[in-house]
PDB file of C-alpha atoms in Angstrom:
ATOM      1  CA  UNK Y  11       0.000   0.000   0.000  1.00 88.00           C
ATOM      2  CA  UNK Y  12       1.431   3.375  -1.202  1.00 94.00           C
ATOM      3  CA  UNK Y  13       1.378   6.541   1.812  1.00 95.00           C
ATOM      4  CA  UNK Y  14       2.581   9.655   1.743  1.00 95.00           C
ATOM      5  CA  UNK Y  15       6.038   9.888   3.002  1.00 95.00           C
ATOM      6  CA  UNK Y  16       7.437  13.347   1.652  1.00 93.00           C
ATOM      7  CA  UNK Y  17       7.926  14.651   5.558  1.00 92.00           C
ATOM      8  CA  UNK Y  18       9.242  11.656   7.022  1.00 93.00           C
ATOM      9  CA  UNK Y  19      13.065  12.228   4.725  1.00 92.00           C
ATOM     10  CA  UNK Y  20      14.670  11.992   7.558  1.00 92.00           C
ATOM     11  CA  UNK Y  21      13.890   8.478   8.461  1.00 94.00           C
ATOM     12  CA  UNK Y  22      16.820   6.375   8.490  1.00 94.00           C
ATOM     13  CA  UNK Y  23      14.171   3.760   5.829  1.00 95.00           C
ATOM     14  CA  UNK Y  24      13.565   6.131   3.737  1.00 95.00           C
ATOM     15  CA  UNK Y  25      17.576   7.284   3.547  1.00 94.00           C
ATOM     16  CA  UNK Y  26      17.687   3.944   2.723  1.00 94.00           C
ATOM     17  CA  UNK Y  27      16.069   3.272  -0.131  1.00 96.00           C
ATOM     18  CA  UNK Y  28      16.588   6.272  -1.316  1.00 95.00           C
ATOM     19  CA  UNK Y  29      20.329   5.218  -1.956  1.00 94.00           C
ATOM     20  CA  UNK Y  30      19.069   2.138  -4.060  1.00 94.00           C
ATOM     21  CA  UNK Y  31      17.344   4.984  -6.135  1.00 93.00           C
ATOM     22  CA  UNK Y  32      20.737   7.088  -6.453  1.00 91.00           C
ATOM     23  CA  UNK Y  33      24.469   6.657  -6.375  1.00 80.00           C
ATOM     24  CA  UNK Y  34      24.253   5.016  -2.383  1.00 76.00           C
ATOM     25  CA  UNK Y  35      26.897   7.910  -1.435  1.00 85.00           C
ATOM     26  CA  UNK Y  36      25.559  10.060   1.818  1.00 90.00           C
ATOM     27  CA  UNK Y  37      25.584  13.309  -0.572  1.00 93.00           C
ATOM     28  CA  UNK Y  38      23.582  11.947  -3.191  1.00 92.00           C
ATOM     29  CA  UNK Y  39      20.982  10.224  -0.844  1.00 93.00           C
ATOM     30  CA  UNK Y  40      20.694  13.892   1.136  1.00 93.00           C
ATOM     31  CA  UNK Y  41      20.535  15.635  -2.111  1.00 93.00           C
ATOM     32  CA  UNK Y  42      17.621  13.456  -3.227  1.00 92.00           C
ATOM     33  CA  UNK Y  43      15.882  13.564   0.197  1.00 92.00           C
ATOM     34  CA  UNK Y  44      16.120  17.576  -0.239  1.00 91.00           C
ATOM     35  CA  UNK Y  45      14.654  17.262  -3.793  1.00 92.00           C
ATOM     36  CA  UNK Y  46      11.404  16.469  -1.818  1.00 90.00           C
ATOM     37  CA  UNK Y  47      11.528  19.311   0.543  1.00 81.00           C
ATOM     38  CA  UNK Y  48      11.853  21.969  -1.465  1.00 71.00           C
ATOM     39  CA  UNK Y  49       9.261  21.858  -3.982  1.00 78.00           C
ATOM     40  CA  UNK Y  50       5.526  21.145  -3.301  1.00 81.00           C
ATOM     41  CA  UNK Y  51       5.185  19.853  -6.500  1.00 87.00           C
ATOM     42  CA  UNK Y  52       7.166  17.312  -5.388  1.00 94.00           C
ATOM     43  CA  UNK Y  53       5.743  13.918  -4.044  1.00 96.00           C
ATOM     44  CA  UNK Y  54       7.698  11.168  -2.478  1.00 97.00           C
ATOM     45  CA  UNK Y  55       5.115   7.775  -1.548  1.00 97.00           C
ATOM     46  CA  UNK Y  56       6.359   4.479   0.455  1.00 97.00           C
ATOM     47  CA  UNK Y  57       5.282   1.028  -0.129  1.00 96.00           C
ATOM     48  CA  UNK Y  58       4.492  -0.710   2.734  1.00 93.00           C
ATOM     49  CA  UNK Y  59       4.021  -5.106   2.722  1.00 89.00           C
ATOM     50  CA  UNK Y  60       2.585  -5.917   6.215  1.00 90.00           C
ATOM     51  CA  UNK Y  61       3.763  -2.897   8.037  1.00 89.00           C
ATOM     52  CA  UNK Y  62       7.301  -2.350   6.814  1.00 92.00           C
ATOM     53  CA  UNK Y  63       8.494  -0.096   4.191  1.00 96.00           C
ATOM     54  CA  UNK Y  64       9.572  -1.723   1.122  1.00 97.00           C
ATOM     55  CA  UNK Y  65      10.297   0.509  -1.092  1.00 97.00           C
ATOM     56  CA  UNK Y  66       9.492   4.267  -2.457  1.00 97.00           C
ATOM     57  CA  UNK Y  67       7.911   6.445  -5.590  1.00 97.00           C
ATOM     58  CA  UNK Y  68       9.344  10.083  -6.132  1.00 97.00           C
ATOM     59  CA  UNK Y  69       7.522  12.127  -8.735  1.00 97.00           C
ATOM     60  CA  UNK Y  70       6.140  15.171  -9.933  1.00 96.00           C
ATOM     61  CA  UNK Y  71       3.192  16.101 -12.096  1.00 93.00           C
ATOM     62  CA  UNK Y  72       2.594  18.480 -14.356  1.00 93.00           C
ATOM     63  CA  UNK Y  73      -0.925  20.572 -15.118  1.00 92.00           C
ATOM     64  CA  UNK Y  74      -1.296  18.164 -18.385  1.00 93.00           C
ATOM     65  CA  UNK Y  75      -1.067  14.844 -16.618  1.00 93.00           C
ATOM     66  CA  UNK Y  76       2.184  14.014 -16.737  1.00 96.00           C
ATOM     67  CA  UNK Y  77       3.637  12.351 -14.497  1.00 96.00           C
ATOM     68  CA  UNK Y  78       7.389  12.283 -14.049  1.00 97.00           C
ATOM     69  CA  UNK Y  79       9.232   9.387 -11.791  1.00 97.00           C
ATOM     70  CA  UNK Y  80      12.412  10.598 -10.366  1.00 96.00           C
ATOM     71  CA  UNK Y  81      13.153   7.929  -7.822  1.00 95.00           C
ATOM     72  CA  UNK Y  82      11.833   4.236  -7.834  1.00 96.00           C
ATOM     73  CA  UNK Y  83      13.205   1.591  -5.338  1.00 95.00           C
ATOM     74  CA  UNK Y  84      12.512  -1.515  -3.681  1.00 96.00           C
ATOM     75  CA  UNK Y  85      14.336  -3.211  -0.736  1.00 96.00           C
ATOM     76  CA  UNK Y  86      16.946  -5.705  -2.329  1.00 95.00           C
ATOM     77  CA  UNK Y  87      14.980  -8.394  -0.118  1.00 95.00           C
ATOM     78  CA  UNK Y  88      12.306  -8.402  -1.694  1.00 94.00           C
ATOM     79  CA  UNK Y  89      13.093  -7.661  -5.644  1.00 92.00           C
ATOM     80  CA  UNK Y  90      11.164  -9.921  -8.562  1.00 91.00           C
ATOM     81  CA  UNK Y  91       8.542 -10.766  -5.977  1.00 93.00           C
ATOM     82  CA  UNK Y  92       6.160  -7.665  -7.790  1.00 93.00           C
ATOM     83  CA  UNK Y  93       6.581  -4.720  -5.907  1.00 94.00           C
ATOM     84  CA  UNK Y  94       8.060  -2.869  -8.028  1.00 93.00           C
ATOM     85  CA  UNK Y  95       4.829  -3.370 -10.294  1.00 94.00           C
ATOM     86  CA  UNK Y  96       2.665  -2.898  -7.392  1.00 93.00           C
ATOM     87  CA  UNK Y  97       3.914   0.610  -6.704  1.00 95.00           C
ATOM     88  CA  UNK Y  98       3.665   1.618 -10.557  1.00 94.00           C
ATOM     89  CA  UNK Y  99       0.060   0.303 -10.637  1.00 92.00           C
ATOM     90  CA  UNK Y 100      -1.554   1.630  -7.182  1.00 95.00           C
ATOM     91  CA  UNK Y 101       0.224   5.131  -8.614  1.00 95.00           C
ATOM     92  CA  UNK Y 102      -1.567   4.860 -11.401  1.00 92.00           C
ATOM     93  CA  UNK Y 103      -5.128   4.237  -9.549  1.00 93.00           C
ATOM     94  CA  UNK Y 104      -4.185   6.828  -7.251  1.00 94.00           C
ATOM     95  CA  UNK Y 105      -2.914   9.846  -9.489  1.00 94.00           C
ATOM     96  CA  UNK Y 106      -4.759   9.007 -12.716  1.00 93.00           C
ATOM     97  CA  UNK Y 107      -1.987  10.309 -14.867  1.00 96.00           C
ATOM     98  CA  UNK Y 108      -2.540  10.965 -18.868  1.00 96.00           C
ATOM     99  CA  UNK Y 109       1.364   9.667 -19.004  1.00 96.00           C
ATOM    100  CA  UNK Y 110       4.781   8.480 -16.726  1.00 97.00           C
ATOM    101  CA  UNK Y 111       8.034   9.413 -17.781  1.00 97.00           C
ATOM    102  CA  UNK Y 112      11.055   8.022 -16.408  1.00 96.00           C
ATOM    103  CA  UNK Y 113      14.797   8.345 -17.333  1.00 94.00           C
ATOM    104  CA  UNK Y 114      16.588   4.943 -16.524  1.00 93.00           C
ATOM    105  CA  UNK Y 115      19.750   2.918 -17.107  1.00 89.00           C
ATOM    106  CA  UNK Y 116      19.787  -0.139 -18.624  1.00 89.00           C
ATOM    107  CA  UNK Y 117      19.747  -2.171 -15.554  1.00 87.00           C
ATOM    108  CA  UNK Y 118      16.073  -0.937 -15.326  1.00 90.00           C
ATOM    109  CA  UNK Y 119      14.650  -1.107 -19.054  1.00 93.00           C
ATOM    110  CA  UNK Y 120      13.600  -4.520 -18.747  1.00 93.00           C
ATOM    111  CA  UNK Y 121      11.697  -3.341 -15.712  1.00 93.00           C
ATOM    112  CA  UNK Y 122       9.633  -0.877 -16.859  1.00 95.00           C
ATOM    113  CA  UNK Y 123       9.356  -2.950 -20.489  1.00 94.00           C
ATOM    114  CA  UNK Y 124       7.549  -5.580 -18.580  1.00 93.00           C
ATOM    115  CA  UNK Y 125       4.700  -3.420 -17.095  1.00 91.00           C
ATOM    116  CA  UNK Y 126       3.913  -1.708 -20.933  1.00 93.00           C
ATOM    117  CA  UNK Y 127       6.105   1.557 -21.285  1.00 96.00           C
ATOM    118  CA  UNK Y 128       7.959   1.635 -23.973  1.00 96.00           C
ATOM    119  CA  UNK Y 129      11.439   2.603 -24.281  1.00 97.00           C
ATOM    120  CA  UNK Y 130      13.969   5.074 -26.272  1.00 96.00           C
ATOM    121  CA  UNK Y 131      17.549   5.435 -26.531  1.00 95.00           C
ATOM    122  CA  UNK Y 132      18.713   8.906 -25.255  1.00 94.00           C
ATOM    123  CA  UNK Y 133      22.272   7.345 -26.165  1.00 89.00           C
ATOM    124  CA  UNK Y 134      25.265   7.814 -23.963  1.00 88.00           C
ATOM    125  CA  UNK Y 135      24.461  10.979 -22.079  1.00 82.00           C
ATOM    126  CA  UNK Y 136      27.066   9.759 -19.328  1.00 79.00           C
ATOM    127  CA  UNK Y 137      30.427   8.987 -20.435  1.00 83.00           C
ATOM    128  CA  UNK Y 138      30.611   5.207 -20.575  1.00 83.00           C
ATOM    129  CA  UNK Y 139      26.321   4.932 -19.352  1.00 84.00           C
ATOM    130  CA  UNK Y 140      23.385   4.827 -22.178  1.00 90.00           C
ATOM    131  CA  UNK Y 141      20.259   6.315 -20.956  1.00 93.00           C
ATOM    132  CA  UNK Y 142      16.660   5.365 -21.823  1.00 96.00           C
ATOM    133  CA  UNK Y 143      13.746   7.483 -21.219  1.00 97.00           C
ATOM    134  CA  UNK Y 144      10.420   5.330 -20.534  1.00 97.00           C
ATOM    135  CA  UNK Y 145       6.998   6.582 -21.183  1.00 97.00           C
ATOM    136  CA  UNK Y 146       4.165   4.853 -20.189  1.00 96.00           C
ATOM    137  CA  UNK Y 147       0.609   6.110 -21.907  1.00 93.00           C
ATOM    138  CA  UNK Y 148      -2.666   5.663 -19.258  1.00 82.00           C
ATOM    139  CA  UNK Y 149      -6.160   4.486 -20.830  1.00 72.00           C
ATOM    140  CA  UNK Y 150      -8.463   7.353 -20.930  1.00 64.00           C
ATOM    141  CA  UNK Y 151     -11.062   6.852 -17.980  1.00 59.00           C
ATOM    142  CA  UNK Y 152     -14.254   5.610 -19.797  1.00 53.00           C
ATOM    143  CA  UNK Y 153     -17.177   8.295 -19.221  1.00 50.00           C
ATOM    144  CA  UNK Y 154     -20.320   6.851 -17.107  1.00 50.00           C
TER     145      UNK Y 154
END
């Protein structure tokens, strides 16, 4: 189940797996946990499986409903078990967004591949590191 976490960035959790979103060094991790703080456009959810926190959801939207991941993780301990998917999905209940955008690496295309986005080359943006940018078109809510 996703909650709203955005205030609790100081949590030694959600430090945590916010360095399996980012480069796990302590300036990174503090960077990102600022990134939530300092915008309100900001949102930063949990994940919880029977009480703990699993993993997390950054993102921001825009007024044209699109919604842009900047931080996905899940607890080593409990990757390929679906969470991953769960969070994407109960997002997309929650927010209703038009589209998601995320930038990735390649260790994460096959990721976001497997729940329907589809994927494009940005090419090596990084020396050495290709980047991909995944975009993920909602259904249109039917009318009643």
């Amino acid at each position: 189940m996703l909650k709203n976490i955005k205030t609790q960035t100081d949590q030694e959790k959600v430090r945590e797996l916010l360095g399996y979103a980012v480069f796990p060094d302590p300036e990174s991790v503090e960077e990102a946990a600022r990134f939530y703080g300092q915008a309100p456009g900001r949102e930063l959810y949990g994940y919880e499986s029977e009480g703990d926190l699993i993993g997390l959801v950054g993102f921001s939207a825009d007024a044209e409903g699109t919604l842009t991941i900047h931080h996905l993780a899940v607890h080593p301990e409990y990757r390929g078990a679906g969470y991953g998917r769960g969070q994407m999905l109960e997002l997309i209940q929650l927010k209703k967004p038009r589209e998601i955008v995320a930038e990735t690496d390649e260790d994460a295309v096959d990721f976001y591949r497997s729940i329907g986005f589809t994927i494009s080359s940005l090419g090596e943006k990084y020396p050495g590191t290709e980047r991909f940018v995944c975009r993920y078109e909602a259904e249109p809510e039917e009318e009643e």
